[in-house]
Coordinates of C-alpha atoms in Angstrom, one line a residue:
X276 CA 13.8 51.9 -20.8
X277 CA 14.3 52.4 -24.7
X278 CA 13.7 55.5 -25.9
X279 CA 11.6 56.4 -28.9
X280 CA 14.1 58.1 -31.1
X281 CA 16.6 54.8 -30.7
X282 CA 14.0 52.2 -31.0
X283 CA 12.8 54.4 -35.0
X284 CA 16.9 54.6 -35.9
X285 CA 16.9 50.3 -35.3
X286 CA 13.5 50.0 -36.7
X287 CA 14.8 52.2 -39.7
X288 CA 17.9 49.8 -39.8
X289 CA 15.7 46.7 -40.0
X290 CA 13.2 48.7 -43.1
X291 CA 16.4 49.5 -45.2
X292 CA 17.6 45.9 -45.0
X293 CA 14.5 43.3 -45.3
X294 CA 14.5 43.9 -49.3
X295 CA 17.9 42.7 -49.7
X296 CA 18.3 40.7 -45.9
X297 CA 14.5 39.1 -45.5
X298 CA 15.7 36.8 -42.6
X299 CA 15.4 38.3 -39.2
X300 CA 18.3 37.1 -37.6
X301 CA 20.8 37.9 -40.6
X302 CA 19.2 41.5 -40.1
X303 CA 20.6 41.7 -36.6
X304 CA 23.7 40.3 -37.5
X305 CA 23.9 43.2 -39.6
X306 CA 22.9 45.5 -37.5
X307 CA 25.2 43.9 -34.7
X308 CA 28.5 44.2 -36.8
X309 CA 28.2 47.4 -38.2
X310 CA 27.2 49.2 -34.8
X311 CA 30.4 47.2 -33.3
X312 CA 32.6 48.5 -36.4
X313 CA 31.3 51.9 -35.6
X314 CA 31.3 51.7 -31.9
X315 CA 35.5 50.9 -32.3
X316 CA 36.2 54.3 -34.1
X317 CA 34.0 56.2 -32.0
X318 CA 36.4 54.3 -28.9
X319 CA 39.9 55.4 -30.9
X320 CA 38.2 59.1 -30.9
X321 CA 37.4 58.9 -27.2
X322 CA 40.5 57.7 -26.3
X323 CA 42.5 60.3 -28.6
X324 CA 40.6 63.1 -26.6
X325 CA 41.6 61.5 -23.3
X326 CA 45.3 61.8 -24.4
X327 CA 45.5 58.0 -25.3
X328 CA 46.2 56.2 -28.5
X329 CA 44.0 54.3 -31.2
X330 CA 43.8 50.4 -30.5
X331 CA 41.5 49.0 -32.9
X332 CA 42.1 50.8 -36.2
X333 CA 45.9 51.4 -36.4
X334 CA 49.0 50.9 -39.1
X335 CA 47.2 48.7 -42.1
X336 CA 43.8 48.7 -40.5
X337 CA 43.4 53.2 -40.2
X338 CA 42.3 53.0 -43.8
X339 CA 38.9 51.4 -43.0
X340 CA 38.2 54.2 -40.0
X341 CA 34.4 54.2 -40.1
X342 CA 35.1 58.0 -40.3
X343 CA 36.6 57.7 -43.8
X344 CA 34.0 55.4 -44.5
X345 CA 30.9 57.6 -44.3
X346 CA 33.0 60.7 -44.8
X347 CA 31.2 62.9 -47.6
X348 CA 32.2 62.3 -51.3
X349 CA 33.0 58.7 -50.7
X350 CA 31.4 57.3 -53.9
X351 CA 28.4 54.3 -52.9
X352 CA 30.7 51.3 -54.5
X353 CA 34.0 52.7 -52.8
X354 CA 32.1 52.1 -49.5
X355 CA 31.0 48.5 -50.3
X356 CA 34.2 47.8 -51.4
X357 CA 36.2 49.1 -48.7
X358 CA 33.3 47.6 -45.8
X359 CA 33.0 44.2 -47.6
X360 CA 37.0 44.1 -47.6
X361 CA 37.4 45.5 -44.1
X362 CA 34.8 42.3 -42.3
X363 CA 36.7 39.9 -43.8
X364 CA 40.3 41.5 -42.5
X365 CA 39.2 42.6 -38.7
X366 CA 39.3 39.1 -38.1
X367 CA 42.8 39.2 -38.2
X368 CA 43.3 42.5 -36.9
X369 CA 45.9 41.6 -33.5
X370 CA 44.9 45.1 -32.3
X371 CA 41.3 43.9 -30.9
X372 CA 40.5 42.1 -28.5
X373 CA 39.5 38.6 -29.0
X374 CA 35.9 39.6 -28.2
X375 CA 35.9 41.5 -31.0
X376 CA 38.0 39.1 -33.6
X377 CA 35.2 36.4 -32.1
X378 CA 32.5 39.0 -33.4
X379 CA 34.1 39.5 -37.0
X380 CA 34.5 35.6 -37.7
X381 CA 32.9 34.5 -40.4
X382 CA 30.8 38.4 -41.0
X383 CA 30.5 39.4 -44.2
X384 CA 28.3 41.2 -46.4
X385 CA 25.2 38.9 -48.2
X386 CA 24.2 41.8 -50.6
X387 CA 26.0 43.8 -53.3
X388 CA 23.7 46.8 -53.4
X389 CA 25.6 49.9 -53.0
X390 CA 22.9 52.3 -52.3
X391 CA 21.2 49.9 -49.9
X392 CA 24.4 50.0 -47.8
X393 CA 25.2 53.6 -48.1
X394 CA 21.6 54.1 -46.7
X395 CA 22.1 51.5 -43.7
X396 CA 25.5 52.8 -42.5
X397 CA 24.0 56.4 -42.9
X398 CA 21.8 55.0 -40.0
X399 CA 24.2 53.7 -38.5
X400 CA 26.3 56.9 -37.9
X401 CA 23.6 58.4 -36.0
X402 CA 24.5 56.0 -32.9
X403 CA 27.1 57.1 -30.9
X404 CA 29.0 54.7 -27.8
X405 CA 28.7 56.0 -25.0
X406 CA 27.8 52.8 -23.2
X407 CA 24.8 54.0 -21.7
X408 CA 21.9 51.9 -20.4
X409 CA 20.3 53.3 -23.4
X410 CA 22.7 51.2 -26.1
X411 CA 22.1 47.7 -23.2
X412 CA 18.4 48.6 -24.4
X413 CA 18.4 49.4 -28.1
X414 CA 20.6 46.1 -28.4
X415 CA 17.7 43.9 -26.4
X416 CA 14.7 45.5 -28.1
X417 CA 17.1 44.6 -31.3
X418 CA 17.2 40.8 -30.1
X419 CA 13.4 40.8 -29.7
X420 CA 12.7 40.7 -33.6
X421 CA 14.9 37.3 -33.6
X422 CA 11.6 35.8 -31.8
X423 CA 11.7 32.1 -32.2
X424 CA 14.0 29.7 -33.9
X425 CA 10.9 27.1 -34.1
X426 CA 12.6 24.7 -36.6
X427 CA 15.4 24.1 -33.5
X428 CA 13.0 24.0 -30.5
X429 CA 14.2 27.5 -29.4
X430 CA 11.6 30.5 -28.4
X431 CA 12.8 33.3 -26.8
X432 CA 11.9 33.8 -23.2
X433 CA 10.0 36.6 -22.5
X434 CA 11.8 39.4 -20.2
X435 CA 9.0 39.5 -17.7
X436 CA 9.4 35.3 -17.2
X437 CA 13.5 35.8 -17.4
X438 CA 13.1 38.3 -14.7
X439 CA 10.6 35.9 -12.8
X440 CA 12.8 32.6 -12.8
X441 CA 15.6 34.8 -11.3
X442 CA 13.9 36.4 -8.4
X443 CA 13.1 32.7 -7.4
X444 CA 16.5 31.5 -7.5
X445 CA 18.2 34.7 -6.2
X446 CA 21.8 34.5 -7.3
X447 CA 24.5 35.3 -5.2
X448 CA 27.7 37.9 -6.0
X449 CA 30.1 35.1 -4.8
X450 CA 28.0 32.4 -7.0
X451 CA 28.5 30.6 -10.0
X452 CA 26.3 31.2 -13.1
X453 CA 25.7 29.3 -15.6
X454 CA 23.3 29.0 -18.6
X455 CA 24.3 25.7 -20.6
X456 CA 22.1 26.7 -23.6
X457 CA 22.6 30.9 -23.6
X458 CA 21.1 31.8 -26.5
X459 CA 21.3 35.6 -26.5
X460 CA 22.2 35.9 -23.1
X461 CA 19.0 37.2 -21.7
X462 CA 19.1 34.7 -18.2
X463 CA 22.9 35.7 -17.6
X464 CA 22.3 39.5 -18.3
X465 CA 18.7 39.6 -15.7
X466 CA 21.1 37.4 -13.3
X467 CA 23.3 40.7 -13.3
X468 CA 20.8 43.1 -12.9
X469 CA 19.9 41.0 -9.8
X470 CA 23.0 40.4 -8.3
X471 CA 23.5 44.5 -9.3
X472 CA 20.1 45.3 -7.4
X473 CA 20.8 43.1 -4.5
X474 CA 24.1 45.5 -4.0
X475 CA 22.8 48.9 -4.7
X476 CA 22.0 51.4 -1.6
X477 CA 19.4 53.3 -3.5
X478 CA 16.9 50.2 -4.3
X479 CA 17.7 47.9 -2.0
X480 CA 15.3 48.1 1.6
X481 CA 16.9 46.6 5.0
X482 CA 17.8 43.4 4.0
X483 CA 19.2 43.5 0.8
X484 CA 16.1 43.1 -1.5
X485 CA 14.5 45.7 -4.0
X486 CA 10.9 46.3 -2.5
X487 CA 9.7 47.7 -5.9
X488 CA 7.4 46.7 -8.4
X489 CA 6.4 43.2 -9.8
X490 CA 8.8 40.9 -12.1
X491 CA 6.7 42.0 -15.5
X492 CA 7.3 45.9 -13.9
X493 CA 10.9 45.1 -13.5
X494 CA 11.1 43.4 -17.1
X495 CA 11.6 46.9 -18.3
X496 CA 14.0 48.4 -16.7
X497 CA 17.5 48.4 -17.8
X498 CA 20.3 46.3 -15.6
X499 CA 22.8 49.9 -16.0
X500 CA 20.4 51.8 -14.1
X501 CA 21.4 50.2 -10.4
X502 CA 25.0 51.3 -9.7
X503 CA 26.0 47.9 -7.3
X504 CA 28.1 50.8 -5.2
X505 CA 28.2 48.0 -2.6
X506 CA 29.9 45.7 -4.3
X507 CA 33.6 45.6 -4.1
X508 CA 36.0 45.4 -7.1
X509 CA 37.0 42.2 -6.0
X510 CA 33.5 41.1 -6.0
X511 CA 33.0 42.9 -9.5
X512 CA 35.8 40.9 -10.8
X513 CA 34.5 37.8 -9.5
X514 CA 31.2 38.6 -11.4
X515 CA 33.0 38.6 -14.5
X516 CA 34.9 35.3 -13.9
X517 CA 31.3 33.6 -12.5
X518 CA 29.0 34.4 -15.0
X519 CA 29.6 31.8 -17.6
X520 CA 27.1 30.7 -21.4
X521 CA 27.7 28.1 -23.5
X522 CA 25.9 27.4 -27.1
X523 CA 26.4 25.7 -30.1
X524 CA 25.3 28.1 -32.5
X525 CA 28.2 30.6 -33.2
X526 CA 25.8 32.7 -34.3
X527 CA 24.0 33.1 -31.1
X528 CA 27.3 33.0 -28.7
X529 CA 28.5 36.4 -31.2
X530 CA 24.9 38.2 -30.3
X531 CA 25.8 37.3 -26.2
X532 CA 29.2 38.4 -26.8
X533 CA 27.9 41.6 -27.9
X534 CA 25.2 42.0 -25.5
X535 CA 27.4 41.0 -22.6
X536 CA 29.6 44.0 -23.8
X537 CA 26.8 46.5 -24.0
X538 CA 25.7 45.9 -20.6
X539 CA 28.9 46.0 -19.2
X540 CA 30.8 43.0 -19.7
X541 CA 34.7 43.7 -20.7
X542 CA 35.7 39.7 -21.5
X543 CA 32.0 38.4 -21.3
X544 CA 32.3 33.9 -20.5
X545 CA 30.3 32.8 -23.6
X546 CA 32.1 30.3 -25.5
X547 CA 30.5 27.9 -28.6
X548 CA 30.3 24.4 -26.5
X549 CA 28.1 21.4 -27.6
X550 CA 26.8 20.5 -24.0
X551 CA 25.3 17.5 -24.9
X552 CA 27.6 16.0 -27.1
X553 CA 31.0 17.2 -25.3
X554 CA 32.7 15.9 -22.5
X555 CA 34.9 19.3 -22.2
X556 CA 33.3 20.9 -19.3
X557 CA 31.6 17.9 -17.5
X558 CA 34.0 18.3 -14.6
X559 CA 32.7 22.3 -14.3
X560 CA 30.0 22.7 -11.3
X561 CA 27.8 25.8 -10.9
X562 CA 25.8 27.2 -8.4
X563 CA 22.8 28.6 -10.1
X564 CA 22.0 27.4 -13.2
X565 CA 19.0 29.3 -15.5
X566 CA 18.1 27.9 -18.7
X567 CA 15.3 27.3 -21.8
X568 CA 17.6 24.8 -23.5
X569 CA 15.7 23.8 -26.9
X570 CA 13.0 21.4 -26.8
X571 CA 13.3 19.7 -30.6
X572 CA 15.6 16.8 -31.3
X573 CA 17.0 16.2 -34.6
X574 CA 16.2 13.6 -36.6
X575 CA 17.7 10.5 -35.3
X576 CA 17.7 11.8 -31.8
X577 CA 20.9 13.7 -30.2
X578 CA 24.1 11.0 -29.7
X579 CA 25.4 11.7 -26.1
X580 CA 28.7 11.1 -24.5
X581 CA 28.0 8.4 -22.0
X582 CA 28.1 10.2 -18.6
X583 CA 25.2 11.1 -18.3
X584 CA 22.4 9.6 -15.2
X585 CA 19.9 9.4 -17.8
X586 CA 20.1 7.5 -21.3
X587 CA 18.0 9.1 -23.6
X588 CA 18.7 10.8 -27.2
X589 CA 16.1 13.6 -26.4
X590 CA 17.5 16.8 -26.1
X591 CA 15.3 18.1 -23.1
X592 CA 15.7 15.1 -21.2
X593 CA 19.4 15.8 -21.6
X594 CA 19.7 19.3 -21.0
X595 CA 17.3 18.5 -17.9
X596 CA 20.0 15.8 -16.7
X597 CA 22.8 18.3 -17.6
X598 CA 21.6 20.9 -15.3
X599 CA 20.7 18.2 -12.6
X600 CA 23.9 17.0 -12.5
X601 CA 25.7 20.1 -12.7
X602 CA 25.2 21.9 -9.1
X603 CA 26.6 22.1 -6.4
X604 CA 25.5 20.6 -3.0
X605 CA 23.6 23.5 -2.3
X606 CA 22.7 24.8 -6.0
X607 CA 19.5 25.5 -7.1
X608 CA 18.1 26.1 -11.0
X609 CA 15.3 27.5 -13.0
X610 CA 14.4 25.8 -16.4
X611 CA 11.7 26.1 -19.0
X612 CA 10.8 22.5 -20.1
X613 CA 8.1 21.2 -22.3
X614 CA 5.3 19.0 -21.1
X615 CA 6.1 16.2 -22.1
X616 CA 8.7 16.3 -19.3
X617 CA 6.2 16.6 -16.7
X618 CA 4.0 13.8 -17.9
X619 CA 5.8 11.7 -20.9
X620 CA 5.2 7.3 -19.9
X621 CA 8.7 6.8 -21.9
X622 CA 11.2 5.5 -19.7
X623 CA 14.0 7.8 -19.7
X624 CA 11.0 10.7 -18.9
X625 CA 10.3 8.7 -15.7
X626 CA 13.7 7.8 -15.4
X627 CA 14.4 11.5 -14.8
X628 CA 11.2 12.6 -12.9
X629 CA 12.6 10.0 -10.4
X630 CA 16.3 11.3 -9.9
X631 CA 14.4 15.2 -9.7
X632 CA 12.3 14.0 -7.3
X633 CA 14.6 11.8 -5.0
X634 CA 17.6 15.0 -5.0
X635 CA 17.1 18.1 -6.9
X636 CA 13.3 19.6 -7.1
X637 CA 11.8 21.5 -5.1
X638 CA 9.1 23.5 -7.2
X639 CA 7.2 23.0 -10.3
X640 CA 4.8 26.1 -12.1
X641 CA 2.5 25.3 -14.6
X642 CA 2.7 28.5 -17.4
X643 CA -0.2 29.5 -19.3
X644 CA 0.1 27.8 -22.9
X645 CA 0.5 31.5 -25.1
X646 CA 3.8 32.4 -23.1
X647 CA 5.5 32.2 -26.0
X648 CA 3.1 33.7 -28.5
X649 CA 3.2 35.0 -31.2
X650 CA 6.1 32.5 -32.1
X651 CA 4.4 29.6 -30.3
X652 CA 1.4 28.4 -28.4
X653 CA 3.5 25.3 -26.7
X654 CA 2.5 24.6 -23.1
X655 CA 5.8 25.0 -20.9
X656 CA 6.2 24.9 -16.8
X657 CA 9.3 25.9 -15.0
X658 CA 10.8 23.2 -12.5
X659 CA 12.7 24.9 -9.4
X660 CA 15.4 22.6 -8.7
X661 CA 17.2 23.2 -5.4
X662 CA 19.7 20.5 -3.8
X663 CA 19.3 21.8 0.1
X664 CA 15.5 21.6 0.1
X665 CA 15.0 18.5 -2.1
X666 CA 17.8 17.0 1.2
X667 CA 15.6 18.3 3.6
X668 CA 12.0 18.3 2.4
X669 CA 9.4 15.4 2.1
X670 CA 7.6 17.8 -0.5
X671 CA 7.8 19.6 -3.6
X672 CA 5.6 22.5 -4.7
X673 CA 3.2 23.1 -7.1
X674 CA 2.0 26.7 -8.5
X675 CA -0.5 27.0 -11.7
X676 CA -0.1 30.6 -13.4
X677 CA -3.3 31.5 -15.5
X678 CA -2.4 35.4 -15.6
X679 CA 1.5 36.5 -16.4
X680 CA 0.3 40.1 -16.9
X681 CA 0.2 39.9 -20.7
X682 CA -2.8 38.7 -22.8
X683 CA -2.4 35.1 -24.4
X684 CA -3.0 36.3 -28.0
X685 CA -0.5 36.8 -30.9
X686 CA -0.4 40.6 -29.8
X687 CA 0.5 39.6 -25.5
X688 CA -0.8 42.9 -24.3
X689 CA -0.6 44.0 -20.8
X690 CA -3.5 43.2 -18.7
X691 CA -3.8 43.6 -14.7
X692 CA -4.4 40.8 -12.5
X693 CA -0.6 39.1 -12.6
X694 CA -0.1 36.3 -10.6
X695 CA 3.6 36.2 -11.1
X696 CA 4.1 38.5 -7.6
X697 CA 1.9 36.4 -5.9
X698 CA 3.5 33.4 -6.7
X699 CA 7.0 34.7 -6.7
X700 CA 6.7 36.1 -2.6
X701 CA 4.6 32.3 -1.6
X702 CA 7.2 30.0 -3.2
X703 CA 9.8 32.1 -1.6
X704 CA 8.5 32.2 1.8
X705 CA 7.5 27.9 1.0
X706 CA 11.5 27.5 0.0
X707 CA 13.0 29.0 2.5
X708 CA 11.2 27.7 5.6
X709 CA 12.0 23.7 3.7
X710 CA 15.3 24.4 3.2
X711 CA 15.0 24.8 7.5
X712 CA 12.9 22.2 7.9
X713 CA 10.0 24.1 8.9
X714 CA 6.4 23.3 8.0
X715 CA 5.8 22.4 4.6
X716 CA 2.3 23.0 4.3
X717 CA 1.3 25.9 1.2
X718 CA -1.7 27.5 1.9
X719 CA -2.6 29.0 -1.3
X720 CA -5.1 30.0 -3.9
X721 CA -2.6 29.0 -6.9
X722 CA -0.6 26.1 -5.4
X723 CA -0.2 23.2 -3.2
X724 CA 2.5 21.0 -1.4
X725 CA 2.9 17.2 -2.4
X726 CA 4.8 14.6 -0.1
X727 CA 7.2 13.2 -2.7
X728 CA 5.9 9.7 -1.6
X729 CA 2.4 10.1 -3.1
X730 CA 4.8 11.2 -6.4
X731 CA 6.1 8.1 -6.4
X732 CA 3.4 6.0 -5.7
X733 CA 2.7 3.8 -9.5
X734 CA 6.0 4.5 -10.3
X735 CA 5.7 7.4 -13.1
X736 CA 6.7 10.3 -11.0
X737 CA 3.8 12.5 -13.0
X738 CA 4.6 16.0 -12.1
X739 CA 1.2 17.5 -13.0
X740 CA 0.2 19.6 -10.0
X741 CA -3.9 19.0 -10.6
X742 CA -3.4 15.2 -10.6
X743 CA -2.6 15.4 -7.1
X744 CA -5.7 18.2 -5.8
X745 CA -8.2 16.4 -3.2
X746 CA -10.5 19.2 -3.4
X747 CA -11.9 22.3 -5.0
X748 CA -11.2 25.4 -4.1
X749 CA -13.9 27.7 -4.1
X750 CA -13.8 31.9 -3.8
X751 CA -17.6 31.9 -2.4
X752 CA -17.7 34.3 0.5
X753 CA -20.9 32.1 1.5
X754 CA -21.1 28.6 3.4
X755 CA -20.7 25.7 1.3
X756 CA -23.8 23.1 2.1
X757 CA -23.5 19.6 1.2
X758 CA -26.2 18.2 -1.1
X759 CA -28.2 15.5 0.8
X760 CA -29.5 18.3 3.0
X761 CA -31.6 18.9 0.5
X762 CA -32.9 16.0 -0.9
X763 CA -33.6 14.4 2.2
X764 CA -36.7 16.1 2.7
X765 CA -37.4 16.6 -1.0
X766 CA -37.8 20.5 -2.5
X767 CA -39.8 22.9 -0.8
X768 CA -43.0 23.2 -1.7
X769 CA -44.3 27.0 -2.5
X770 CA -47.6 28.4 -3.2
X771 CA -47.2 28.9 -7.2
X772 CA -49.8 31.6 -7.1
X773 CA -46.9 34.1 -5.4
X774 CA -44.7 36.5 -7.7
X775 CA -41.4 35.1 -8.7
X776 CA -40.0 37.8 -6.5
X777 CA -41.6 36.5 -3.4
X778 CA -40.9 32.7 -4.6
X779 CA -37.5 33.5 -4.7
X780 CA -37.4 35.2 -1.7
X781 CA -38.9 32.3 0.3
X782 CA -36.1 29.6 -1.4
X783 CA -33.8 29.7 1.3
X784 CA -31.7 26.9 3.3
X785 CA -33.9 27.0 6.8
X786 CA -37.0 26.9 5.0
X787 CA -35.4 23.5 3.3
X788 CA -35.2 22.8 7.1
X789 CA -39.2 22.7 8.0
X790 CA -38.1 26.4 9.9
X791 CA -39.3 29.6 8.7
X792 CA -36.7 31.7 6.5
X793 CA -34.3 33.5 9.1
X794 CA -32.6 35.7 6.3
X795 CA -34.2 34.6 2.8
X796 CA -31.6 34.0 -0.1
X797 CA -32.8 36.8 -2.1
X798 CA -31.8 39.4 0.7
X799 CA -28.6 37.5 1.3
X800 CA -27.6 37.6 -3.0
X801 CA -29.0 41.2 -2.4
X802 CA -26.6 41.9 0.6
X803 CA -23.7 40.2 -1.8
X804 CA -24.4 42.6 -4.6
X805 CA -24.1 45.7 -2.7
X806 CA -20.8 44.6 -0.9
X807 CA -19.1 43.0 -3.7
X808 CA -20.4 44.5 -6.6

């Protein structure tokens, strides 16, 4: 978990630069390249200790050292000088790697304030790499900030949800992982911690599962804390060949690059890829896919390459499709999607519902509409696809979440009564016993089974779990009684000379009967009172 004095030193960051740097996401671009431009020196010093040689800052490059940067008596404008000059020349530095060269392209420096930079990198000297779980941390609480990019579609998924959608899907060390629209890496990087959990003697119970806390618990704990000691280094370097991002911001692949690295990642598999509009990586199959791909389209619509199932111009249909088409026989994916694919009339929304349906879903879960707040209030659900129980199942399943553990207001503060654990251990159990073709019936206070026939039935595949409900569920601990009991033999009639007390005493259901009151149902809502509270 981040610690207090890291979390002030980034907040201080973020304070020094919002009067020159206003835009969020430029301030952790800032942030990002100067702790990376630190982070190398500090990397040359270790391995100078160790008995090594520099690598990153060598021959032309040792005069912009970050230790003759900050080193006392360097005037203000020497050290805008020498940092402006320096971003623009790491790019073509052939002593990094091309992680780093990727990070440096296109950085510079958007202000020309000497004193605001000699207070920022002040700041920034007082992080050290030591590539603790502690740095993995500061660099996700630094990601929070970027919030939503609402004029694209994009929202950031809340850990405790990340963390959610992968339990479900339970990736595998010898899987393929792929998130087609990665953002800042957050579905790859809680796929890790996973896969790292699932392979770790100290959490993990008899067979291979952590038994501890909830998903929202587990949303704050940091991926570098479970040590996968069962995992072999051929499966380690499998991991870092299998866990793959794409995006087509080159901004947002830089801040996965990085966060890859600080959680572990040597040669992190983010590259900047246009998945709807390239045919590139068609051909490449996954076995887990996990995604919220953005839900706006530009104006005019997106303009596809032709290969996909589904002709539409909207991004979400397409991303939907993307990931659809993308697994393997026996893949299975998590993605956040707007309503409008669960209910939209237009034909390329049915058009998709009906290839889901007929091979890939499994499970749909109906999110509470402030999951995203404060940046948005948009309703989402998260469809389960999974290509073994969609073959072997005449039903999907359908979950309603009105409780994630955080309050729906702008301020999402924890609350108790989750439902995510609850759902999480039902759809499970519901999943595996389709993909054996066990019975399909979910017994459940949050969800339902529906044959995939009555989803087809009018021909608009409506994926709305209530549509399909043939009763109410009630959480009375008393009988239900229907109706025309009563007003077969009219209301009872009671002396209106007694007490209310005693009136209400004698309104009871065997009275209604022509039979004297066996228990009268003001001793039974008494009884209720003092065992339920």
């Amino acid at each position: 978990m981040l610690d207090t004095p890291t979390k002030r030193r980034i907040d201080t960051c973020r304070d020094i630069l919002v009067g020159k740097v206003p835009d969020p996401k430029s301030q952790v671009e800032q942030i990002t390249i100067a702790l990376i431009y630190k982070f190398m020196d500090d990397m040359d010093l270790e391995a100078e200790e160790l008995g090594g040689e520099r690598r990153f800052f060598t021959k032309d490059y040792e005069r912009y050292r970050w230790a003759k940067l900050v080193a006392p008596g360097v005037s203000g404008q020497d050290m805008l000088n020498t940092y402006s000059e320096a971003l623009t020349k790491m790019v073509e530095n052939e002593g990094l790697p091309k992680l780093f060269r990727d990070i440096f392209r296109n950085a510079y420096l958007p202000y020309r304030d000497p004193e605001t930079l000699r207070a920022f990198l002040r700041e920034i000297d007082t992080f050290t790499y030591d590539h603790s779980e502690r740095l993995g941390d500061a660099f996700e609480y630094l990601l929070s900030v970027l919030g939503s990019q609402g004029d694209a579609g994009q929202f950031r998924t809340p850990r405790h949800i990340i963390d959610f959608m992968v339990e479900i899907i339970d990736p595998k060390k010898n899987e393929v992982i792929l998130d087609p629209a990665c953002g800042t890496a957050g579905f790859l990087i809680s796929a890790y911690k996973h896969i790292l959990k699932q392979n770790s003697t100290e959490v993990a119970n008899g067979n291979g599962t952590s038994s501890e806390g909830d998903a929202a618990e587990q949303a704050l704990e940091s991926p570098m804390r479970y040590p996968g000691d069962l995992l072999q280094p051929e499966d380690r370097a499998r991991l870092a060949r299998s866990i793959k991002g794409y995006d087509i911001s080159p901004d947002m692949v830089r801040l996965s690059l990085v966060n890859l690295y600080l959680h572990g990642f040597a040669d992190p598999k983010v590259e900047e890829y246009d998945t709807l509009t390239s045919e590139d990586k068609w051909t490449e199959m996954a076995d887990v896919i996990l995604a919220n791909p953005p839900f706006m389209s530009p104006k005019g619509g997106i303009k596809p390459h032709t290969r996909f199932q589904v002709q539409s111009k909207r991004s979400e249909v397409l991303f939907v499709d993307y990931i659809a088409e993308h697994l393997t026989p026996n893949g299975r994916a998590a993605i956040v999607v707007p309503e409008g694919i669960i209910f939209q009339s237009q034909s390329a929304y049915v058009a998709l519902r009906k290839m889901l349906v007929d091979n890939h879903l499994a499970a749909v879960i109906s999110l509470p509409a402030g999951v995203f707040n404060p940046y948005s209030g948009v309703k989402t659900s998260i469809l389960i696809l999974d290509r073994a129980v969609a073959k072997a199942s005449k039903h999907v399943a359908f979950f309603k979440i009105e409780n994630d553990g955080f309050a729906l207001g702008a301020q999402r503060k924890a609350v108790k009564g989750s439902q995510l654990a609850q759902v999480k251990a039902e759809l499970e159990a519901w999943l595996q016993a389709a993909r054996g073709g066990g019975s399909e019936g979910l017994e459940s206070t949050l969800g339902s089974a529906v044959e995939r026939s009555r989803l087809a039935e009018g021909g608009d595949y409506n994926l709305s779990g209530e549509r399909y409900l043939e009763r109410i569920a009630s959480a009375s601990a008393f009988e239900m009684v229907e109706l025309g009991r009563f007003m077969a033999s009219g209301l009872p009639s009671i002396d209106p000379s007694r007490s209310p007390e005693e009136r209400f005493e004698l309104w009871s259901i065997p009275a209604h009967e022509g039979r004297e009151p066996e228990r009268p149902l003001g001793k039974e809502i008494g009884s209720a009172k003092k065992n339920y509270g």
